[in-house]
Amino acid sequence: MTETQLGPTPSQTVGPFLHIGLTWPDGADVVPEGTPGAIRIGGVLYDGNGDPVPDGLVETWQADPEGRFDHPDGEASRGAPLVPGFRGFGRCATGADGRWEVRTVKPGAVAEQAPHIDVSVFARGLLDRVVTRIYFPDEEVANARDPLLAEVPAARVPALIARPTGLGELRFDIRLRGEGETVFFQI
Amino acid sequence: MTLSRPVGYRSAPDGTHPPLDHPDYRSTAPRAPSQPPIVLPHRLTEVTGPLLAGERIGERDHDLTTQHDGEALGQRIVVFGRVCDSDGRAVPDTLVEIWQANAAGRYAHPGDNWSAPLDPNFTGGGRVVTDSAGNYSFTTIKPGAYPWSNHHNAWRPSHIHFSLFGRAFTQRLVTQMYFPDDPLFAQDPIFNSVPDPKARQRLISTFDLAATRPGWALAYRFDIVLRGREQTPFEEPHD
Ligand SMILES: [Fe+2]
């Protein structure tokens, strides 16, 4: 029964014109405007020359503030949304200056893991998405115990932790290649 | 330390997905990470994902030929298929997004400077949700090939960009669908970036005479396979 596996469809690049198919007017709103406690997380997507990538797309997926996912496989984590209009998912194409940003709320801890946001990056020149995670700077204790961060060489961990840049504002630059390269994960 | 983890998703066999660093496609050089990725064991964040059913679909999103006042120019085609996982299980109620060039090979995008004509009646973006059996269908026009600057006399084979979410973050897939017997395959580094020739063939749709709409549109079938679940410990085969 389990021996006949179908071969998965291969990945291909989004190309430079992804905006025609992959942008939504409200794509960057993980939570609606005016949500109490909302934060803005964003940064610049850089290539290996240190140049901003103007034709990329960043997508985010995260738990709600209680660490729950509204999904059949979310196990006991399902429940009525604590934050009205919370979607868990955000997508933002990068601008001419490589900038992207989503409006969200900080996720709760998920089981033994520190609060985090899963991130996919797509761009012309990327034949497959690359995946990283955003961790939070005010979670030192939880970050120190996080099972995934424990697998990352200590010198590279800071690249996975967003930086506070103002009230309710976090910066998370993504460097595809070279100095300060973001840590990418194989999923 | 033992951690409770949900059943994860199986990796694709080697050679299925393109390497990020593929020198024949020049844009990979500054953008492919230089460090090997670190393995992320699947936990709740990875086995869940956005379930984007009907809320993202507009009235004309399934028919790219009738999104404007006039009809789009070009050869009308139906592009349809089934989305399933590698165990053959249907992936129902999942968002499928497409985008493509017009019949002349031009994208309705400010970044496309090629001199082929724009069609005021064709934007080239579509969205549908799979039905309970994983089936989807679009009506569109056959996109033209277009030149690009990757190498001397480089042309992209006709293709439609596809984006799928599946049911989990791990199943997310962006790909391109091609048309049978395209003479441009041999010189296209993006199509040929898929190492396994058999996997590469899975990017090519098949002409389906039975699905054509007589007197109206030709039809191409493009089935899409997303990653399936790993076996639960009880079903693990012994070797
Ligand atoms: Fe394209």
CSV table of C-alpha atoms and ligand atoms in Angstrom, one decimal:
chain,number,residue,atom,x,y,z
A,1,MET,CA,0.0,0.0,0.0
A,2,THR,CA,2.6,2.5,1.1
A,3,GLU,CA,5.1,1.5,-1.6
A,4,THR,CA,3.5,3.2,-4.6
A,5,GLN,CA,4.6,6.8,-4.2
A,6,LEU,CA,3.9,9.5,-6.8
A,7,GLY,CA,6.8,11.8,-7.6
A,8,PRO,CA,6.2,15.3,-6.4
A,9,THR,CA,6.0,18.1,-8.9
A,10,PRO,CA,9.3,20.0,-9.0
A,11,SER,CA,9.6,23.6,-7.9
A,12,GLN,CA,10.4,26.4,-10.3
A,13,THR,CA,11.2,30.1,-9.8
A,14,VAL,CA,8.4,32.7,-9.3
A,15,GLY,CA,10.2,34.8,-11.9
A,16,PRO,CA,10.2,38.6,-12.0
A,17,PHE,CA,6.4,39.1,-12.6
A,18,LEU,CA,5.1,37.3,-9.5
A,19,HIS,CA,3.0,40.3,-8.7
A,20,ILE,CA,0.4,39.4,-11.3
A,21,GLY,CA,-0.5,36.2,-9.4
A,22,LEU,CA,0.7,36.4,-5.9
A,23,THR,CA,-0.2,39.7,-4.4
A,24,TRP,CA,-3.3,40.6,-2.5
A,25,PRO,CA,-4.3,44.1,-1.5
A,26,ASP,CA,-4.5,43.1,2.1
A,27,GLY,CA,-1.8,40.4,2.0
A,28,ALA,CA,0.4,41.9,4.6
A,29,ASP,CA,-2.4,42.1,7.2
A,30,VAL,CA,-2.0,39.0,9.4
A,31,VAL,CA,-4.3,41.0,11.7
A,32,PRO,CA,-6.6,43.8,10.7
A,33,GLU,CA,-5.6,47.5,11.0
A,34,GLY,CA,-6.4,48.8,14.5
A,35,THR,CA,-5.8,45.4,16.3
A,36,PRO,CA,-4.7,46.1,19.9
A,37,GLY,CA,-1.1,45.0,20.4
A,38,ALA,CA,-0.4,44.8,16.7
A,39,ILE,CA,3.3,44.9,15.7
A,40,ARG,CA,5.0,45.6,12.4
A,41,ILE,CA,7.7,43.2,11.4
A,42,GLY,CA,9.7,43.9,8.2
A,43,GLY,CA,13.1,44.6,6.7
A,44,VAL,CA,15.0,44.5,3.5
A,45,LEU,CA,15.7,41.4,1.3
A,46,TYR,CA,19.3,41.6,0.2
A,47,ASP,CA,21.2,39.5,-2.4
A,48,GLY,CA,24.8,38.4,-2.2
A,49,ASN,CA,26.1,41.7,-3.5
A,50,GLY,CA,24.4,43.5,-0.7
A,51,ASP,CA,21.8,44.9,-3.2
A,52,PRO,CA,18.1,45.0,-2.3
A,53,VAL,CA,16.0,42.4,-4.1
A,54,PRO,CA,13.1,44.3,-5.7
A,55,ASP,CA,11.3,41.3,-7.1
A,56,GLY,CA,10.9,39.0,-4.1
A,57,LEU,CA,8.0,37.9,-2.0
A,58,VAL,CA,8.0,37.2,1.7
A,59,GLU,CA,5.4,35.0,3.3
A,60,THR,CA,4.8,34.4,7.0
A,61,TRP,CA,3.0,31.7,9.0
A,62,GLN,CA,2.6,31.7,12.8
A,63,ALA,CA,0.5,30.8,15.8
A,64,ASP,CA,-1.8,33.1,17.5
A,65,PRO,CA,-0.9,34.8,20.9
A,66,GLU,CA,-1.8,31.6,22.7
A,67,GLY,CA,0.4,29.4,20.5
A,68,ARG,CA,-2.6,28.0,18.6
A,69,PHE,CA,-3.2,27.2,15.0
A,70,ASP,CA,-6.7,27.2,13.5
A,71,HIS,CA,-6.0,24.0,11.5
A,72,PRO,CA,-7.2,20.4,11.8
A,73,ASP,CA,-3.7,19.3,12.5
A,74,GLY,CA,-3.3,22.0,15.2
A,75,GLU,CA,-4.2,19.3,17.7
A,76,ALA,CA,-5.5,20.7,21.0
A,77,SER,CA,-4.4,24.1,19.8
A,78,ARG,CA,-7.6,24.8,18.0
A,79,GLY,CA,-10.1,27.3,19.4
A,80,ALA,CA,-12.0,30.5,18.8
A,81,PRO,CA,-9.6,33.2,17.6
A,82,LEU,CA,-8.5,35.4,20.4
A,83,VAL,CA,-7.7,38.1,18.0
A,84,PRO,CA,-10.6,39.0,15.7
A,85,GLY,CA,-9.6,38.7,12.1
A,86,PHE,CA,-6.3,36.9,12.9
A,87,ARG,CA,-5.2,35.0,9.8
A,88,GLY,CA,-1.8,33.6,10.8
A,89,PHE,CA,-0.6,34.1,7.2
A,90,GLY,CA,0.9,37.2,5.6
A,91,ARG,CA,2.5,37.9,2.3
A,92,CYS,CA,4.3,41.0,1.1
A,93,ALA,CA,6.2,41.6,-2.2
A,94,THR,CA,9.4,43.5,-1.8
A,95,GLY,CA,9.4,47.1,-3.0
A,96,ALA,CA,12.0,48.7,-5.3
A,97,ASP,CA,14.1,49.2,-2.2
A,98,GLY,CA,13.8,45.5,-1.2
A,99,ARG,CA,11.6,46.3,1.7
A,100,TRP,CA,8.8,44.1,3.0
A,101,GLU,CA,6.6,44.4,6.1
A,102,VAL,CA,3.6,42.6,7.7
A,103,ARG,CA,1.3,43.7,10.5
A,104,THR,CA,0.8,41.0,13.0
A,105,VAL,CA,0.6,40.1,16.7
A,106,LYS,CA,3.4,38.3,18.5
A,107,PRO,CA,2.8,34.5,18.5
A,108,GLY,CA,2.7,32.5,21.7
A,109,ALA,CA,5.1,29.8,22.5
A,110,VAL,CA,4.3,26.5,20.6
A,111,ALA,CA,4.8,23.5,22.9
A,112,GLU,CA,8.5,23.5,23.8
A,113,GLN,CA,9.5,26.1,21.3
A,114,ALA,CA,10.1,29.8,21.7
A,115,PRO,CA,7.7,32.2,19.9
A,116,HIS,CA,8.5,32.2,16.2
A,117,ILE,CA,7.3,32.9,12.8
A,118,ASP,CA,8.0,30.6,9.8
A,119,VAL,CA,9.0,32.5,6.7
A,120,SER,CA,9.2,31.6,3.0
A,121,VAL,CA,11.1,33.7,0.6
A,122,PHE,CA,10.5,33.6,-3.2
A,123,ALA,CA,12.3,35.6,-5.9
A,124,ARG,CA,13.5,35.6,-9.4
A,125,GLY,CA,16.7,33.6,-9.3
A,126,LEU,CA,15.5,31.4,-6.5
A,127,LEU,CA,14.5,28.0,-8.2
A,128,ASP,CA,12.9,27.0,-4.9
A,129,ARG,CA,11.7,29.0,-1.9
A,130,VAL,CA,14.1,29.4,1.0
A,131,VAL,CA,12.7,29.0,4.5
A,132,THR,CA,13.8,30.8,7.7
A,133,ARG,CA,12.3,31.7,11.0
A,134,ILE,CA,11.9,34.9,13.0
A,135,TYR,CA,12.5,34.8,16.7
A,136,PHE,CA,11.8,37.6,19.2
A,137,PRO,CA,14.4,39.7,21.1
A,138,ASP,CA,12.4,39.8,24.3
A,139,GLU,CA,12.4,36.0,24.7
A,140,GLU,CA,16.0,35.4,25.8
A,141,VAL,CA,15.1,32.5,28.2
A,142,ALA,CA,12.7,30.8,25.7
A,143,ASN,CA,15.2,31.3,22.8
A,144,ALA,CA,18.0,29.7,24.9
A,145,ARG,CA,15.9,26.6,25.3
A,146,ASP,CA,14.5,26.4,21.8
A,147,PRO,CA,15.2,23.0,20.2
A,148,LEU,CA,15.7,24.5,16.7
A,149,LEU,CA,18.0,27.3,17.7
A,150,ALA,CA,20.0,24.7,19.5
A,151,GLU,CA,20.9,23.2,16.1
A,152,VAL,CA,22.1,26.6,14.8
A,153,PRO,CA,25.8,27.5,15.2
A,154,ALA,CA,25.9,30.1,18.0
A,155,ALA,CA,27.5,32.8,15.8
A,156,ARG,CA,24.6,32.6,13.4
A,157,VAL,CA,21.7,32.7,15.9
A,158,PRO,CA,21.5,36.5,16.0
A,159,ALA,CA,20.6,36.5,12.3
A,160,LEU,CA,17.3,34.7,13.3
A,161,ILE,CA,16.3,37.2,16.0
A,162,ALA,CA,14.4,40.3,15.0
A,163,ARG,CA,15.7,43.7,16.3
A,164,PRO,CA,13.4,46.2,18.0
A,165,THR,CA,13.4,49.5,16.1
A,166,GLY,CA,10.6,51.4,17.8
A,167,LEU,CA,7.4,50.9,19.8
A,168,GLY,CA,5.7,47.9,18.2
A,169,GLU,CA,8.2,47.7,15.4
A,170,LEU,CA,10.7,44.9,14.7
A,171,ARG,CA,13.3,44.7,12.0
A,172,PHE,CA,14.2,41.4,10.3
A,173,ASP,CA,16.5,41.8,7.3
A,174,ILE,CA,17.0,38.7,5.1
A,175,ARG,CA,20.4,38.2,3.4
A,176,LEU,CA,20.2,35.5,0.8
A,177,ARG,CA,23.9,35.1,0.5
A,178,GLY,CA,27.3,36.2,1.8
A,179,GLU,CA,28.2,38.2,4.9
A,180,GLY,CA,25.6,37.9,7.6
A,181,GLU,CA,23.7,35.3,5.5
A,182,THR,CA,20.4,34.5,7.0
A,183,VAL,CA,20.1,31.0,8.4
A,184,PHE,CA,17.9,28.9,6.0
A,185,PHE,CA,16.2,25.7,6.9
A,186,GLN,CA,15.6,22.5,5.0
A,187,ILE,CA,12.0,21.5,5.6
B,1,MET,CA,15.7,14.9,25.0
B,2,THR,CA,12.5,13.4,23.5
B,3,LEU,CA,10.1,15.9,22.0
B,4,SER,CA,6.6,15.2,21.0
B,5,ARG,CA,6.3,15.9,17.4
B,6,PRO,CA,3.5,15.5,14.9
B,7,VAL,CA,3.8,13.3,11.9
B,8,GLY,CA,5.9,15.3,9.4
B,9,TYR,CA,6.0,15.4,5.6
B,10,ARG,CA,8.2,13.3,3.5
B,11,SER,CA,11.0,14.8,1.5
B,12,ALA,CA,11.0,14.6,-2.3
B,13,PRO,CA,13.4,12.1,-3.8
B,14,ASP,CA,16.8,13.6,-4.8
B,15,GLY,CA,16.7,15.2,-8.1
B,16,THR,CA,13.1,16.4,-7.9
B,17,HIS,CA,13.7,20.0,-7.0
B,18,PRO,CA,16.3,22.2,-8.7
B,19,PRO,CA,19.4,23.1,-6.8
B,20,LEU,CA,19.4,26.8,-5.7
B,21,ASP,CA,22.8,27.3,-7.2
B,22,HIS,CA,22.4,26.6,-10.9
B,23,PRO,CA,25.0,28.5,-13.0
B,24,ASP,CA,23.1,28.1,-16.3
B,25,TYR,CA,20.4,30.3,-14.8
B,26,ARG,CA,22.5,33.3,-14.1
B,27,SER,CA,20.3,35.1,-11.6
B,28,THR,CA,20.9,32.2,-9.1
B,29,ALA,CA,24.5,33.3,-8.6
B,30,PRO,CA,23.9,36.3,-6.3
B,31,ARG,CA,20.7,34.9,-4.7
B,32,ALA,CA,21.4,31.3,-3.9
B,33,PRO,CA,22.5,30.9,-0.2
B,34,SER,CA,26.1,29.8,0.2
B,35,GLN,CA,25.6,27.8,3.4
B,36,PRO,CA,23.9,24.4,3.5
B,37,PRO,CA,20.4,24.6,5.1
B,38,ILE,CA,19.9,23.3,8.6
B,39,VAL,CA,17.3,20.5,8.9
B,40,LEU,CA,14.1,21.7,10.6
B,41,PRO,CA,12.2,18.8,12.0
B,42,HIS,CA,8.5,19.3,11.4
B,43,ARG,CA,6.5,20.6,14.4
B,44,LEU,CA,3.1,22.2,14.7
B,45,THR,CA,4.1,25.4,12.7
B,46,GLU,CA,5.2,23.3,9.8
B,47,VAL,CA,2.3,20.7,9.6
B,48,THR,CA,-0.3,23.5,9.7
B,49,GLY,CA,-0.7,26.2,7.2
B,50,PRO,CA,-3.2,28.8,5.9
B,51,LEU,CA,-6.4,27.1,4.6
B,52,LEU,CA,-7.3,29.6,2.0
B,53,ALA,CA,-10.6,28.4,0.5
B,54,GLY,CA,-13.2,30.6,-1.0
B,55,GLU,CA,-12.3,33.9,0.6
B,56,ARG,CA,-9.6,34.7,-2.0
B,57,ILE,CA,-11.7,34.0,-5.1
B,58,GLY,CA,-13.2,36.7,-7.3
B,59,GLU,CA,-16.1,36.1,-9.7
B,60,ARG,CA,-14.0,36.0,-12.9
B,61,ASP,CA,-10.8,34.6,-11.4
B,62,HIS,CA,-11.2,31.1,-13.0
B,63,ASP,CA,-11.6,32.5,-16.5
B,64,LEU,CA,-8.7,34.7,-17.6
B,65,THR,CA,-10.3,35.3,-21.0
B,66,THR,CA,-13.3,37.2,-19.7
B,67,GLN,CA,-11.9,39.5,-17.0
B,68,HIS,CA,-12.3,42.6,-19.1
B,69,ASP,CA,-14.9,44.3,-21.4
B,70,GLY,CA,-13.6,42.5,-24.4
B,71,GLU,CA,-12.3,38.9,-25.0
B,72,ALA,CA,-8.7,38.1,-24.6
B,73,LEU,CA,-6.7,37.5,-27.8
B,74,GLY,CA,-5.2,34.1,-28.5
B,75,GLN,CA,-5.9,30.4,-28.5
B,76,ARG,CA,-8.5,29.6,-25.9
B,77,ILE,CA,-7.5,26.7,-23.7
B,78,VAL,CA,-8.7,24.9,-20.6
B,79,VAL,CA,-6.0,24.1,-18.1
B,80,PHE,CA,-7.2,21.6,-15.5
B,81,GLY,CA,-6.0,18.8,-13.3
B,82,ARG,CA,-6.0,17.2,-9.9
B,83,VAL,CA,-3.9,18.1,-6.9
B,84,CYS,CA,-2.9,15.2,-4.7
B,85,ASP,CA,-0.1,14.3,-2.4
B,86,SER,CA,2.6,11.7,-3.1
B,87,ASP,CA,0.3,9.0,-1.6
B,88,GLY,CA,-2.3,9.8,-4.2
B,89,ARG,CA,-4.6,11.4,-1.7
B,90,ALA,CA,-6.6,14.4,-3.1
B,91,VAL,CA,-5.8,17.8,-1.7
B,92,PRO,CA,-9.2,19.4,-1.5
B,93,ASP,CA,-10.2,23.1,-0.9
B,94,THR,CA,-6.8,24.5,-1.6
B,95,LEU,CA,-6.0,27.7,-3.3
B,96,VAL,CA,-4.4,27.5,-6.8
B,97,GLU,CA,-3.0,30.8,-8.1
B,98,ILE,CA,-1.7,31.2,-11.7
B,99,TRP,CA,-0.1,34.0,-13.7
B,100,GLN,CA,1.2,34.1,-17.3
B,101,ALA,CA,2.1,36.1,-20.3
B,102,ASN,CA,-0.4,36.9,-23.0
B,103,ALA,CA,-0.6,35.2,-26.4
B,104,ALA,CA,2.2,37.4,-27.7
B,105,GLY,CA,4.5,36.4,-24.8
B,106,ARG,CA,4.2,39.8,-23.0
B,107,TYR,CA,3.3,40.1,-19.3
B,108,ALA,CA,0.9,42.9,-18.2
B,109,HIS,CA,3.6,44.0,-15.8
B,110,PRO,CA,5.5,47.3,-15.6
B,111,GLY,CA,8.8,45.4,-15.4
B,112,ASP,CA,8.2,43.6,-18.8
B,113,ASN,CA,9.9,45.8,-21.4
B,114,TRP,CA,9.7,43.4,-24.3
B,115,SER,CA,8.2,45.0,-27.4
B,116,ALA,CA,5.5,42.4,-28.0
B,117,PRO,CA,2.0,43.9,-27.8
B,118,LEU,CA,0.0,44.1,-24.6
B,119,ASP,CA,-3.6,42.9,-24.8
B,120,PRO,CA,-5.9,45.4,-23.0
B,121,ASN,CA,-8.3,42.4,-22.4
B,122,PHE,CA,-5.8,40.2,-20.7
B,123,THR,CA,-4.2,40.6,-17.3
B,124,GLY,CA,-3.0,37.0,-16.9
B,125,GLY,CA,-3.8,36.3,-13.2
B,126,GLY,CA,-6.2,33.6,-12.0
B,127,ARG,CA,-7.3,31.9,-8.8
B,128,VAL,CA,-9.4,28.9,-8.0
B,129,VAL,CA,-9.9,26.4,-5.2
B,130,THR,CA,-9.7,22.7,-5.7
B,131,ASP,CA,-13.0,20.8,-5.2
B,132,SER,CA,-13.5,17.9,-2.7
B,133,ALA,CA,-11.7,15.5,-5.1
B,134,GLY,CA,-8.7,17.9,-5.6
B,135,ASN,CA,-9.7,19.0,-9.1
B,136,TYR,CA,-9.2,22.5,-10.5
B,137,SER,CA,-9.9,24.1,-13.8
B,138,PHE,CA,-9.0,27.4,-15.5
B,139,THR,CA,-10.0,28.9,-18.9
B,140,THR,CA,-7.3,31.0,-20.4
B,141,ILE,CA,-5.3,31.6,-23.6
B,142,LYS,CA,-2.1,29.8,-24.6
B,143,PRO,CA,0.8,32.1,-23.5
B,144,GLY,CA,3.4,32.9,-26.0
B,145,ALA,CA,7.2,32.3,-25.6
B,146,TYR,CA,9.3,35.3,-24.8
B,147,PRO,CA,13.0,36.3,-25.0
B,148,TRP,CA,15.1,37.1,-21.9
B,149,SER,CA,18.6,38.1,-21.3
B,150,ASN,CA,20.0,35.0,-19.6
B,151,HIS,CA,22.2,34.0,-22.5
B,152,HIS,CA,22.5,34.7,-26.2
B,153,ASN,CA,19.2,34.3,-28.0
B,154,ALA,CA,17.5,32.9,-24.9
B,155,TRP,CA,13.7,32.2,-25.0
B,156,ARG,CA,11.5,30.9,-22.3
B,157,PRO,CA,9.2,28.1,-23.5
B,158,SER,CA,5.5,28.9,-23.1
B,159,HIS,CA,4.6,28.4,-19.5
B,160,ILE,CA,2.0,29.2,-16.8
B,161,HIS,CA,3.3,30.0,-13.3
B,162,PHE,CA,1.4,28.0,-10.6
B,163,SER,CA,1.3,28.6,-6.8
B,164,LEU,CA,-0.2,26.1,-4.3
B,165,PHE,CA,-0.6,26.0,-0.6
B,166,GLY,CA,-1.7,22.5,0.1
B,167,ARG,CA,-2.7,21.9,3.7
B,168,ALA,CA,0.6,22.6,5.5
B,169,PHE,CA,3.5,25.1,5.4
B,170,THR,CA,5.7,22.2,4.3
B,171,GLN,CA,3.5,21.6,1.2
B,172,ARG,CA,3.8,25.1,-0.3
B,173,LEU,CA,4.8,24.9,-3.9
B,174,VAL,CA,5.5,27.4,-6.7
B,175,THR,CA,6.2,25.9,-10.1
B,176,GLN,CA,5.7,26.4,-13.8
B,177,MET,CA,3.6,24.3,-16.2
B,178,TYR,CA,4.8,23.8,-19.8
B,179,PHE,CA,3.2,22.6,-23.0
B,180,PRO,CA,4.0,19.3,-24.8
B,181,ASP,CA,6.8,19.1,-27.4
B,182,ASP,CA,8.1,22.6,-27.0
B,183,PRO,CA,11.2,23.1,-29.2
B,184,LEU,CA,12.5,25.6,-26.7
B,185,PHE,CA,13.0,23.1,-23.8
B,186,ALA,CA,16.6,22.2,-24.8
B,187,GLN,CA,17.9,25.7,-24.3
B,188,ASP,CA,15.9,26.7,-21.2
B,189,PRO,CA,18.0,26.6,-18.0
B,190,ILE,CA,14.9,27.0,-15.8
B,191,PHE,CA,13.1,23.9,-17.1
B,192,ASN,CA,16.4,22.0,-17.2
B,193,SER,CA,17.3,23.0,-13.6
B,194,VAL,CA,15.3,20.0,-12.5
B,195,PRO,CA,18.0,17.3,-12.2
B,196,ASP,CA,15.9,14.2,-12.7
B,197,PRO,CA,14.7,14.0,-16.3
B,198,LYS,CA,11.6,12.0,-15.1
B,199,ALA,CA,10.7,14.7,-12.6
B,200,ARG,CA,11.2,17.3,-15.3
B,201,GLN,CA,8.6,15.6,-17.5
B,202,ARG,CA,6.1,16.1,-14.7
B,203,LEU,CA,6.2,19.9,-15.4
B,204,ILE,CA,4.8,19.3,-18.9
B,205,SER,CA,1.0,19.3,-19.3
B,206,THR,CA,-0.6,16.7,-21.6
B,207,PHE,CA,-3.0,17.6,-24.4
B,208,ASP,CA,-6.4,16.1,-23.6
B,209,LEU,CA,-8.7,15.8,-26.6
B,210,ALA,CA,-11.5,14.4,-24.5
B,211,ALA,CA,-11.5,17.5,-22.3
B,212,THR,CA,-11.6,20.0,-25.2
B,213,ARG,CA,-14.7,22.1,-25.5
B,214,PRO,CA,-15.9,21.4,-29.0
B,215,GLY,CA,-16.0,24.5,-31.1
B,216,TRP,CA,-14.5,26.5,-28.3
B,217,ALA,CA,-11.2,25.6,-26.5
B,218,LEU,CA,-8.4,23.1,-26.5
B,219,ALA,CA,-7.5,21.4,-23.2
B,220,TYR,CA,-4.3,20.6,-21.3
B,221,ARG,CA,-4.1,18.5,-18.2
B,222,PHE,CA,-1.7,19.3,-15.5
B,223,ASP,CA,-1.8,17.2,-12.4
B,224,ILE,CA,0.2,18.4,-9.4
B,225,VAL,CA,1.7,16.3,-6.7
B,226,LEU,CA,2.5,17.8,-3.3
B,227,ARG,CA,4.5,16.1,-0.5
B,228,GLY,CA,2.7,13.4,1.4
B,229,ARG,CA,2.9,12.5,5.1
B,230,GLU,CA,5.6,10.4,6.6
B,231,GLN,CA,4.4,7.0,7.8
B,232,THR,CA,3.3,6.8,11.4
B,233,PRO,CA,5.7,4.6,13.4
B,234,PHE,CA,3.3,1.6,13.2
B,235,GLU,CA,3.4,1.6,9.5
B,236,GLU,CA,7.2,2.0,9.2
B,237,PRO,CA,8.4,-0.6,6.8
B,238,HIS,CA,11.1,-3.0,8.1
B,239,ASP,CA,14.2,-3.4,6.0
C,1,FE,FE,7.3,33.5,-16.8
